[in-house]
Every structure is written in C-alpha cells, then in structure tokens.
Short mmCIF file of C-alpha atoms in Angstrom, two decimals:
data_model
loop_
_atom_site.label_atom_id
_atom_site.label_comp_id
_atom_site.label_asym_id
_atom_site.label_seq_id
_atom_site.Cartn_x
_atom_site.Cartn_y
_atom_site.Cartn_z
CA MET A 1252 -70.97 33.41 -25.32
CA ASN A 1253 -72.49 36.30 -23.41
CA PRO A 1254 -74.60 34.75 -20.61
CA VAL A 1255 -76.98 36.58 -18.26
CA VAL A 1256 -79.41 35.66 -15.49
CA GLY A 1257 -82.61 37.63 -14.94
CA LEU A 1258 -84.37 37.66 -11.57
CA ASP A 1259 -87.93 38.87 -11.16
CA VAL A 1260 -87.85 39.62 -7.44
CA ALA A 1261 -90.92 39.38 -5.21
CA LYS A 1262 -91.43 39.13 -1.46
CA GLY A 1263 -89.41 36.16 -0.21
CA GLU A 1264 -88.76 34.62 -3.65
CA SER A 1265 -87.47 35.25 -7.17
CA GLN A 1266 -88.31 33.92 -10.61
CA VAL A 1267 -85.13 32.90 -12.43
CA GLN A 1268 -84.45 32.88 -16.18
CA ALA A 1269 -81.04 32.43 -17.82
CA PHE A 1270 -79.72 33.13 -21.33
CA LEU A 1271 -76.45 31.68 -22.66
CA ASP A 1272 -76.41 34.31 -25.41
CA LYS A 1273 -78.76 36.67 -27.18
CA LYS A 1274 -82.02 34.85 -28.10
CA LYS A 1275 -80.68 31.65 -26.48
CA PRO A 1276 -82.60 30.98 -23.27
CA TYR A 1277 -81.18 28.26 -21.05
CA LYS A 1278 -83.57 25.70 -19.55
CA ARG A 1279 -86.98 26.56 -18.14
CA SER A 1280 -87.66 29.33 -15.70
CA PHE A 1281 -87.99 28.41 -12.02
CA LYS A 1282 -88.49 29.99 -8.60
CA VAL A 1283 -86.09 30.17 -5.66
CA ALA A 1284 -86.86 31.23 -2.10
CA HIS A 1285 -84.84 33.97 -0.40
CA THR A 1286 -83.44 31.55 2.16
CA ILE A 1287 -79.91 30.18 2.58
CA GLU A 1288 -80.95 26.94 0.88
CA GLY A 1289 -82.71 28.77 -1.97
CA LEU A 1290 -79.86 31.19 -2.63
CA GLU A 1291 -77.30 28.36 -2.49
CA SER A 1292 -79.28 26.44 -5.14
CA LEU A 1293 -79.32 29.62 -7.29
CA HIS A 1294 -75.56 29.91 -6.78
CA GLN A 1295 -75.12 26.36 -8.06
CA TYR A 1296 -77.24 27.25 -11.08
CA LEU A 1297 -75.00 30.28 -11.81
CA ARG A 1298 -71.91 28.06 -11.56
CA GLU A 1299 -73.50 25.65 -14.03
CA ILE A 1300 -73.99 28.49 -16.53
CA GLU A 1301 -70.43 29.70 -15.89
CA ASN A 1302 -69.04 26.24 -16.72
CA LEU A 1303 -71.06 26.12 -19.95
CA ALA A 1304 -70.34 29.68 -21.14
CA GLY A 1305 -66.79 29.99 -19.87
CA ILE A 1306 -67.51 33.30 -18.11
CA ARG A 1307 -69.41 34.31 -14.99
CA PRO A 1308 -72.92 35.58 -15.86
CA PRO A 1309 -74.09 38.98 -14.58
CA VAL A 1310 -77.36 39.05 -12.62
CA VAL A 1311 -80.08 41.51 -13.73
CA LEU A 1312 -82.91 42.46 -11.37
CA GLU A 1313 -85.30 45.32 -10.68
CA SER A 1314 -85.03 47.65 -7.72
CA THR A 1315 -87.89 46.54 -5.47
CA GLY A 1316 -87.59 48.53 -2.26
CA HIS A 1317 -86.09 46.08 0.23
CA TYR A 1318 -87.19 42.74 -1.26
CA HIS A 1319 -84.06 42.40 -3.37
CA THR A 1320 -81.58 43.11 -0.56
CA PRO A 1321 -81.01 39.44 0.51
CA VAL A 1322 -80.15 38.51 -3.08
CA VAL A 1323 -77.89 41.53 -3.54
CA GLN A 1324 -76.00 40.96 -0.29
CA TYR A 1325 -75.55 37.23 -0.96
CA PHE A 1326 -74.13 37.62 -4.48
CA GLU A 1327 -72.10 40.77 -3.77
CA GLU A 1328 -70.19 38.78 -1.13
CA ARG A 1329 -69.43 36.18 -3.82
CA GLY A 1330 -68.15 38.70 -6.36
CA TYR A 1331 -70.95 38.58 -8.93
CA LEU A 1332 -71.70 41.54 -11.21
CA LEU A 1333 -75.15 42.82 -10.31
CA ILE A 1334 -77.24 45.14 -12.48
CA ILE A 1335 -80.12 46.73 -10.58
CA ILE A 1336 -82.42 48.61 -12.93
CA ASN A 1337 -85.15 51.13 -12.35
CA PRO A 1338 -88.63 49.53 -12.72
CA LEU A 1339 -89.57 52.35 -15.12
CA VAL A 1340 -86.87 51.16 -17.54
CA SER A 1341 -88.04 47.54 -17.49
CA TYR A 1342 -91.70 48.58 -17.74
CA ARG A 1343 -90.95 50.65 -20.84
CA ALA A 1344 -89.18 47.67 -22.43
CA LYS A 1345 -92.05 45.30 -21.62
CA SER A 1346 -94.58 47.77 -23.01
CA SER A 1347 -92.92 47.61 -26.45
CA SER A 1348 -94.65 44.27 -27.06
CA LEU A 1349 -98.11 44.26 -28.66
CA ARG A 1350 -99.24 41.40 -26.41
CA LYS A 1351 -100.37 42.37 -22.94
CA VAL A 1352 -99.02 39.57 -20.73
CA LYS A 1353 -97.84 39.98 -17.13
CA THR A 1354 -96.39 36.96 -15.32
CA ASP A 1355 -93.25 36.40 -13.26
CA VAL A 1356 -91.87 34.05 -15.93
CA ILE A 1357 -92.35 36.66 -18.68
CA ASP A 1358 -90.86 39.41 -16.50
CA ALA A 1359 -87.69 37.41 -15.79
CA TYR A 1360 -87.44 36.64 -19.54
CA HIS A 1361 -87.77 40.35 -20.41
CA LEU A 1362 -85.02 41.28 -17.96
CA CYS A 1363 -82.61 39.00 -19.85
CA GLU A 1364 -83.68 40.50 -23.18
CA LEU A 1365 -83.23 44.00 -21.77
CA TYR A 1366 -79.61 43.17 -20.93
CA TYR A 1367 -78.84 42.63 -24.63
CA LYS A 1368 -80.85 45.65 -25.84
CA GLU A 1369 -79.75 48.36 -23.39
CA ASP A 1370 -76.38 49.60 -22.19
CA LEU A 1371 -77.05 48.90 -18.51
CA GLU A 1372 -74.74 50.17 -15.79
CA PRO A 1373 -73.53 47.73 -13.10
CA ASN A 1374 -74.63 48.32 -9.53
CA LYS A 1375 -72.06 50.17 -7.44
CA LYS A 1376 -71.74 48.86 -3.92
CA ARG A 1377 -72.55 51.53 -1.35
CA GLY A 1378 -70.61 52.11 1.85
CA ILE A 1379 -72.02 50.76 5.12
CA GLN A 1380 -71.70 54.16 6.84
CA LEU A 1381 -73.89 55.99 4.32
CA LEU A 1382 -76.41 53.15 4.21
CA ASN A 1383 -76.63 53.19 8.00
CA LEU A 1384 -77.16 56.95 7.89
CA ARG A 1385 -79.85 56.56 5.23
CA ASN A 1386 -81.68 53.95 7.32
CA LEU A 1387 -81.56 56.22 10.38
CA THR A 1388 -82.78 59.35 8.55
CA ARG A 1389 -85.61 57.41 6.91
CA GLN A 1390 -86.60 55.91 10.26
CA HIS A 1391 -86.55 59.40 11.77
CA GLU A 1392 -88.88 60.60 9.01
CA ASN A 1393 -91.26 57.65 9.57
CA VAL A 1394 -91.39 58.11 13.36
CA THR A 1395 -91.85 61.88 12.92
CA GLY A 1396 -94.86 61.21 10.68
CA ILE A 1397 -96.44 58.93 13.29
CA TYR A 1398 -95.60 61.47 16.04
CA VAL A 1399 -97.35 64.27 14.14
CA GLN A 1400 -100.46 62.13 13.62
CA THR A 1401 -100.51 61.25 17.33
CA LYS A 1402 -100.25 64.95 18.22
CA LEU A 1403 -103.31 65.70 16.08
CA GLN A 1404 -105.30 62.89 17.70
CA PHE A 1405 -104.17 64.03 21.15
CA GLN A 1406 -105.29 67.61 20.47
CA ALA A 1407 -108.69 66.40 19.27
CA VAL A 1408 -109.27 64.62 22.60
CA LEU A 1409 -107.81 67.49 24.67
CA ASP A 1410 -110.24 69.92 23.01
CA GLN A 1411 -113.10 67.78 24.37
CA VAL A 1412 -111.69 67.50 27.88
CA PHE A 1413 -109.55 70.51 28.79
CA PRO A 1414 -109.26 73.00 25.87
CA GLU A 1415 -108.05 75.85 28.14
CA TYR A 1416 -104.93 73.83 28.98
CA HIS A 1417 -103.32 74.92 25.69
CA GLY A 1418 -102.05 78.22 27.13
CA VAL A 1419 -100.69 77.00 30.48
CA PHE A 1420 -97.21 75.99 29.29
CA GLY A 1421 -95.22 77.59 26.50
CA ASP A 1422 -94.79 74.22 24.82
CA LEU A 1423 -97.81 71.95 25.09
CA TYR A 1424 -95.64 68.93 24.23
CA SER A 1425 -92.81 69.56 26.70
CA VAL A 1426 -92.19 66.77 29.22
CA VAL A 1427 -93.38 68.85 32.19
CA SER A 1428 -96.57 69.84 30.32
CA LEU A 1429 -97.45 66.25 29.39
CA LEU A 1430 -96.64 64.91 32.87
CA THR A 1431 -98.73 67.64 34.52
CA LEU A 1432 -101.68 66.85 32.23
CA LEU A 1433 -101.23 63.16 32.97
CA GLU A 1434 -101.48 63.95 36.69
CA PHE A 1435 -104.36 66.48 36.34
CA PRO A 1436 -106.32 65.64 33.15
CA THR A 1437 -109.56 67.47 34.07
CA SER A 1438 -110.69 70.74 35.67
CA LYS A 1439 -112.01 68.78 38.65
CA ASP A 1440 -108.59 67.20 39.26
CA VAL A 1441 -106.99 70.65 39.29
CA LEU A 1442 -109.54 72.48 41.42
CA VAL A 1443 -109.61 69.92 44.23
CA VAL A 1444 -105.90 70.58 44.89
CA ASP A 1445 -104.71 73.81 46.54
CA GLU A 1446 -102.26 76.14 44.77
CA GLU A 1447 -99.28 75.25 46.97
CA ALA A 1448 -99.66 71.51 46.43
CA LEU A 1449 -100.03 72.13 42.68
CA GLY A 1450 -96.86 74.24 42.69
CA ASN A 1451 -95.01 71.51 44.58
CA LYS A 1452 -96.03 68.90 42.02
CA ILE A 1453 -94.97 71.03 39.02
CA ASP A 1454 -91.67 71.85 40.78
CA GLU A 1455 -91.13 68.12 41.34
CA LEU A 1456 -91.83 67.34 37.68
CA CYS A 1457 -89.47 70.06 36.38
CA THR A 1458 -86.30 70.30 38.47
CA SER A 1459 -84.51 72.50 35.92
CA ARG A 1460 -86.81 75.48 36.67
CA SER A 1461 -87.19 77.65 39.75
CA ARG A 1462 -89.92 77.32 42.37
CA LYS A 1463 -91.19 80.76 41.36
CA TRP A 1464 -91.76 79.49 37.81
CA ALA A 1465 -93.62 76.45 39.16
CA ASN A 1466 -95.89 78.67 41.27
CA THR A 1467 -96.66 80.86 38.25
CA LYS A 1468 -97.65 77.78 36.21
CA ALA A 1469 -99.78 76.52 39.09
CA LYS A 1470 -101.74 79.79 39.09
CA LYS A 1471 -102.19 79.64 35.32
CA LEU A 1472 -103.38 76.03 35.54
CA ILE A 1473 -105.97 76.90 38.19
CA ALA A 1474 -107.17 79.88 36.11
CA ALA A 1475 -107.43 77.64 33.02
CA ALA A 1476 -109.39 75.03 34.98
CA ALA A 1477 -111.81 77.71 36.21
CA LYS A 1478 -112.45 78.92 32.64
CA ASN A 1479 -112.68 75.43 31.16
CA PRO A 1480 -116.17 74.84 29.60
CA PHE A 1481 -115.98 71.12 30.54
CA GLN A 1482 -116.05 71.34 34.32
CA THR A 1483 -117.16 67.72 34.46
CA THR A 1484 -116.14 65.09 31.90
CA LEU A 1485 -119.04 62.90 30.85
CA TYR A 1486 -116.96 60.41 28.88
CA GLN A 1487 -114.43 58.31 30.80
CA SER A 1488 -113.22 57.05 27.42
CA HIS A 1489 -111.78 60.53 26.71
CA ILE A 1490 -109.69 60.40 29.90
CA MET A 1491 -108.38 56.95 28.97
CA SER A 1492 -107.56 58.14 25.42
CA LEU A 1493 -105.81 61.25 26.76
CA GLU A 1494 -103.63 59.14 29.05
CA MET A 1495 -102.81 56.76 26.22
CA TYR A 1496 -101.85 59.55 23.80
CA ILE A 1497 -99.67 61.31 26.41
CA LYS A 1498 -97.70 58.11 27.02
CA MET A 1499 -97.37 57.53 23.27
CA LEU A 1500 -96.13 61.09 22.68
CA MET A 1501 -93.50 60.75 25.41
CA GLU A 1502 -92.29 57.45 23.95
CA TYR A 1503 -92.03 58.93 20.45
CA GLN A 1504 -90.07 61.86 21.86
CA LYS A 1505 -87.58 59.41 23.41
CA HIS A 1506 -87.25 57.50 20.13
CA LEU A 1507 -86.73 60.69 18.11
CA SER A 1508 -84.16 61.96 20.62
CA LYS A 1509 -82.22 58.68 20.35
CA LEU A 1510 -82.39 58.77 16.55
CA ASP A 1511 -81.13 62.38 16.57
CA GLU A 1512 -78.16 61.36 18.70
CA GLU A 1513 -77.33 58.39 16.46
CA ILE A 1514 -77.68 60.43 13.26
CA GLY A 1515 -75.51 63.24 14.66
CA ALA A 1516 -72.77 60.87 15.87
CA LEU A 1517 -72.67 58.89 12.61
CA ALA A 1518 -72.88 61.94 10.31
CA LYS A 1519 -69.93 63.67 12.00
CA GLU A 1520 -67.69 60.75 10.97
CA ILE A 1521 -68.51 61.31 7.28
CA GLU A 1522 -66.46 63.90 5.39
CA GLU A 1523 -69.20 64.61 2.84
CA TYR A 1524 -71.54 65.64 5.65
CA LYS A 1525 -69.21 68.47 6.66
CA ILE A 1526 -68.99 69.64 3.02
CA ILE A 1527 -72.79 69.74 2.64
CA GLN A 1528 -73.19 71.56 5.96
CA SER A 1529 -70.80 74.31 4.79
CA ILE A 1530 -73.62 75.58 2.54
CA PRO A 1531 -75.58 78.30 4.41
CA GLY A 1532 -79.18 77.29 5.05
CA ILE A 1533 -78.47 73.56 5.35
CA GLY A 1534 -78.72 72.35 8.93
CA GLU A 1535 -77.74 69.06 10.52
CA LYS A 1536 -80.85 67.01 9.71
CA ILE A 1537 -81.17 68.24 6.12
CA ALA A 1538 -77.43 67.69 5.49
CA ALA A 1539 -77.66 64.13 6.86
CA THR A 1540 -80.70 63.38 4.66
CA ILE A 1541 -79.12 64.84 1.51
CA ILE A 1542 -75.82 63.01 1.83
CA SER A 1543 -77.41 59.70 2.83
CA GLU A 1544 -79.84 59.78 -0.11
CA ILE A 1545 -77.16 60.78 -2.64
CA GLY A 1546 -74.63 58.25 -1.34
CA GLU A 1547 -71.21 58.12 -2.98
CA ILE A 1548 -70.94 60.92 -5.54
CA ASP A 1549 -69.00 58.72 -7.98
CA ARG A 1550 -72.29 56.91 -8.65
CA PHE A 1551 -73.08 59.90 -10.92
CA ASN A 1552 -70.70 60.87 -13.73
CA HIS A 1553 -72.57 64.10 -14.54
CA PRO A 1554 -74.53 66.64 -12.45
CA LYS A 1555 -77.58 66.16 -14.71
CA LYS A 1556 -77.77 62.51 -13.61
CA LEU A 1557 -77.84 63.61 -9.98
CA VAL A 1558 -80.59 66.13 -10.80
CA ALA A 1559 -82.58 63.36 -12.53
CA PHE A 1560 -82.04 61.10 -9.50
CA ALA A 1561 -83.66 63.80 -7.35
CA GLY A 1562 -86.55 64.06 -9.85
CA ILE A 1563 -86.25 67.85 -10.22
CA ASP A 1564 -85.37 67.80 -13.91
CA PRO A 1565 -88.05 69.31 -16.17
CA SER A 1566 -90.18 66.97 -18.27
CA ILE A 1567 -90.15 67.66 -22.01
CA PHE A 1568 -93.11 67.21 -24.35
CA GLU A 1569 -92.81 67.78 -28.09
CA SER A 1570 -94.83 66.31 -30.94
CA GLY A 1571 -94.60 67.49 -34.54
CA ARG A 1572 -94.77 71.28 -34.52
CA PHE A 1573 -96.08 71.37 -30.97
CA LYS A 1574 -93.65 72.18 -28.21
CA GLY A 1575 -94.91 72.18 -24.61
CA SER A 1576 -94.17 75.42 -22.78
CA VAL A 1577 -95.50 74.45 -19.32
CA ASN A 1578 -93.40 71.48 -18.22
CA LYS A 1579 -93.53 70.08 -14.70
CA ILE A 1580 -90.63 68.34 -12.99
CA THR A 1581 -90.44 64.58 -13.53
CA LYS A 1582 -90.66 63.56 -9.82
CA ARG A 1583 -89.19 60.20 -10.80
CA GLY A 1584 -86.27 60.15 -8.39
CA SER A 1585 -85.83 60.11 -4.64
CA SER A 1586 -88.78 61.90 -3.03
CA ARG A 1587 -86.83 62.22 0.26
CA LEU A 1588 -83.91 63.96 -1.47
CA ARG A 1589 -86.33 66.21 -3.36
CA HIS A 1590 -88.10 67.24 -0.14
CA ALA A 1591 -84.79 67.85 1.67
CA LEU A 1592 -83.59 70.12 -1.16
CA TYR A 1593 -86.88 72.02 -1.15
CA MET A 1594 -86.57 72.67 2.59
CA ALA A 1595 -82.88 73.61 2.22
CA VAL A 1596 -83.72 76.22 -0.43
CA ARG A 1597 -86.52 77.71 1.66
CA CYS A 1598 -84.15 78.06 4.63
CA ALA A 1599 -81.32 79.42 2.46
CA ILE A 1600 -83.29 82.23 0.78
CA ARG A 1601 -85.06 83.30 3.97
CA ASP A 1602 -84.01 86.60 5.54
CA CYS A 1603 -82.50 86.58 9.02
CA ARG A 1604 -81.00 89.18 11.37
CA LYS A 1605 -77.29 89.75 10.98
CA LYS A 1606 -76.94 90.31 14.72
CA LYS A 1607 -79.43 90.42 17.56
CA THR A 1608 -78.31 93.98 18.38
CA THR A 1609 -79.08 95.35 14.92
CA ASP A 1610 -82.12 95.49 12.64
CA GLU A 1611 -80.07 94.61 9.55
CA VAL A 1612 -81.38 91.52 7.76
CA ILE A 1613 -79.54 89.42 5.20
CA PRO A 1614 -80.41 86.13 3.45
CA ARG A 1615 -78.76 83.04 4.90
CA ASN A 1616 -77.32 82.16 1.49
CA LYS A 1617 -76.59 85.29 -0.57
CA ARG A 1618 -75.69 83.48 -3.79
CA LEU A 1619 -78.83 81.38 -3.79
CA ARG A 1620 -81.00 84.36 -2.84
CA GLU A 1621 -79.49 86.34 -5.73
CA PHE A 1622 -80.41 83.50 -8.13
CA TYR A 1623 -83.92 83.27 -6.61
CA ASP A 1624 -84.49 87.05 -6.99
CA LYS A 1625 -83.35 86.84 -10.61
CA LYS A 1626 -85.90 84.12 -11.35
CA ARG A 1627 -88.68 86.08 -9.65
CA LYS A 1628 -87.83 89.19 -11.71
CA GLU A 1629 -88.13 87.04 -14.83
CA GLY A 1630 -91.76 86.46 -13.81
CA LYS A 1631 -91.39 82.94 -12.45
CA PRO A 1632 -93.92 81.91 -9.74
CA TYR A 1633 -92.63 81.20 -6.24
CA LYS A 1634 -92.56 77.40 -6.50
CA VAL A 1635 -90.97 77.46 -9.96
CA ALA A 1636 -88.22 79.75 -8.64
CA VAL A 1637 -87.67 77.51 -5.62
CA ILE A 1638 -87.35 74.39 -7.80
CA ALA A 1639 -84.89 76.25 -10.04
CA CYS A 1640 -82.90 77.06 -6.89
CA ALA A 1641 -83.04 73.39 -5.81
CA ASN A 1642 -81.64 72.42 -9.21
CA LYS A 1643 -78.85 74.99 -8.83
CA LEU A 1644 -78.16 73.90 -5.24
CA LEU A 1645 -77.84 70.26 -6.28
CA GLN A 1646 -75.35 71.18 -9.00
CA TRP A 1647 -73.29 73.08 -6.38
CA ILE A 1648 -73.42 70.03 -4.11
CA TYR A 1649 -72.18 67.83 -6.97
CA ALA A 1650 -69.25 70.17 -7.66
CA LEU A 1651 -68.33 70.47 -3.96
CA LEU A 1652 -68.38 66.70 -3.42
CA GLN A 1653 -66.41 66.04 -6.61
CA ASN A 1654 -63.72 68.59 -5.67
CA ASN A 1655 -63.87 67.82 -1.93
CA SER A 1656 -64.16 71.53 -1.14
CA THR A 1657 -66.39 73.73 1.02
CA PHE A 1658 -68.92 76.34 -0.10
CA GLN A 1659 -67.88 79.98 -0.55
CA ASP A 1660 -70.70 82.51 -0.25
CA LEU A 1661 -70.71 86.11 -1.47
CA ASP A 1662 -69.06 88.67 0.83
#
C-alpha cells in the first residue's frame, strides 16, 4: 500500500481526505479544527491509516500563508513527512477536469490524487534563526509601509497649517523637528514667544547640538512663522490631527529602530549573511532580506530553481510556428526577494566616488556593472538589463552559498 492524507487548509480548520492507495479513498472526508483537540484527533486518524497500510502516510497540503503553520509545526514534531505544494501546482491539476466544482471536500480529494500523479518534493524544515530573521525583515517592511503612509498624511495636514516649517530643520522627521512642531504647531504659537525662549526650548529638546545651532534654528523658525500664509488656523481639527500624526511618527521611528537592532544582532550570527554582504552594493538590510527569504540553500538543487523561486525567470510562449519574442518575467516567486534583488542591482551598478579627495568615480560592483553595460550595448532597455543583472546576481549568490566563499570583484 501507498497511503497519503490530503489536507485542504483554511483559517482555523482543515478538510481531511485519506487514500490507502491510488484510486482507493479511505472513509469519508471530514473537518478538523486547528486546536490541540482537533490536531490530536487527526493524529489518531493518521495512526489508524498507518496500522491499516503498514507504513506512515505522508501529509499533503497547500502553502496558505500562515494558516497551515499550526498543522506543520504539530506534525513536524511528531516526525511525519510533510509535502507543502505551491497553490499554482494544485490549481493546474484541478483545472484538468472538465467539471467546474470547487469545494473543500473536492480540494482535499484532488491533493491526494496529485500525490500519485506528480513527483512531489517533501518539505524541508527551515532553521529557527532564518525564520526569525524572515519574520523580522517582513515586519520591518510592513511597519515601513505604514510609516511612509503616515508621513504623507502628516505632510498633507502640515501644508494646511504651517507649510513654511518644511525648511526650518534639515530633516523634517528628526526627533527635534517633530518635538518642536508639537510644541509650536502654528505661526501664532511661535510668534508669541521671544527668540531667546525659543532657542532655550530647542536647545532643551536637542542636547547633542550646540546652543549656537539652537539659536540659528530659532531664528529660522520665527522667519518661517512670519512668512507662513496661515497666520491663524481656522480648523482646530487640523491641530489635533497634526499632534496625532507627530506622535504616531515618533512611535513608528522607535519600532523601526528596535527592529533594525534586532535584525542586525540576529543577522550577524548567521554565516550566510556575511557571505551575501561581501558582494559590493548589498547593504545590511538588503542582505538580511535576501538570506531570510532564500533560507537554507540546500532547498534548491540548481540555480535555476532559485531564480524561479524569486520569479525573475523569463516566461516562454510558443504555439505551432509562433514563438514569442517579448517575454516578461514570471513574477511567481517571492516578491520580497525579487524587490531586494532589484534594489541590490541598482545600488551595485551605481557610480560612486573612489575617495572623497578625488573626482574619480567607479561602480560599486565592477563585475555587475560590466555585465549591465554589455546588456545596454546589446540594445536592452534599462529595466530589462537590470532584471538580467538580478538573474546573474542570484546565480552568484547561489554559487557563493554552495561553496561557502566570499565574492571577488574585478581589480
């Protein structure tokens, strides 16, 4: 016998279907909750199949974001073989039927059938360190997205209250700038205070700078308030919104700073991180994102599989005598890895000064820039050349991680 159990995973529950052998379903399909009691009952069911078939059945399920993680963790701890498949693979198999039926029962049934039709690879357990790093980098990306949106909303309100404030401090979003605006949100608040008192307050808010610097900023703030078109604010709601956004921005800055510290501390303990960072143009954040998204390199037995995982492999379209000449990348892999590679290439091919004392400029990564220039001379558009470089970069990363060696640039 060759038993298998298919799980159609949803939020908080799974539909279960078992086969004792090809075309031999076992009992009726049923649902189990993702609770200790539910997973224990599923475990008993798997033991029942094991006693009947004589061997432990593998468990087949789709990758469903985070919904499948309780099931995976529970059965990995108990030594079961898990096969987690890409939803695109199962969808293609289901689409082969002429009948258009979509239910949880049918989906669990199809997963069992897929096990006998396809040569599916077992799931490889990932290390806790890399998974922790992946969670942190993804959280950093999410918080950064919210932070950027808050900045835009903050600027929209500031433009209706104190637009001239933009040029007072070098960085509008620095702590001293936000705290000063929190204290003096309108022109009226600034102009009722004398210059010395204003300088004292700025000096108090920013102890790392000199008193002379604080006095200069006080003068600029008074000048900005005098030029401000909104000498009086008609809408109190704008002041309340401004205060709210300032506090939100400062909180997000604290969260991002803490995440940066955690990511840096964890990444430095991982050997692969140091290897990735040896490539010119790849900084700390990009290196952490790349290595956490790739995970253990032995998950991929060929560089082309890693390229496909990133979704930067070209799509191919041929039919009869027709052969497509304009083929876009598949974009079917990790979007975070794809974006990190794109940013890494842009940084690597960019020119920078060799030394501050000279005007000589060189690309950060000579080998990648040489490949980029070659593609451009062939007539490739900018984005096509960059994607080609990302493909090349990922193949270098694969080789470096496989050989446990660092990158060697051109002299």
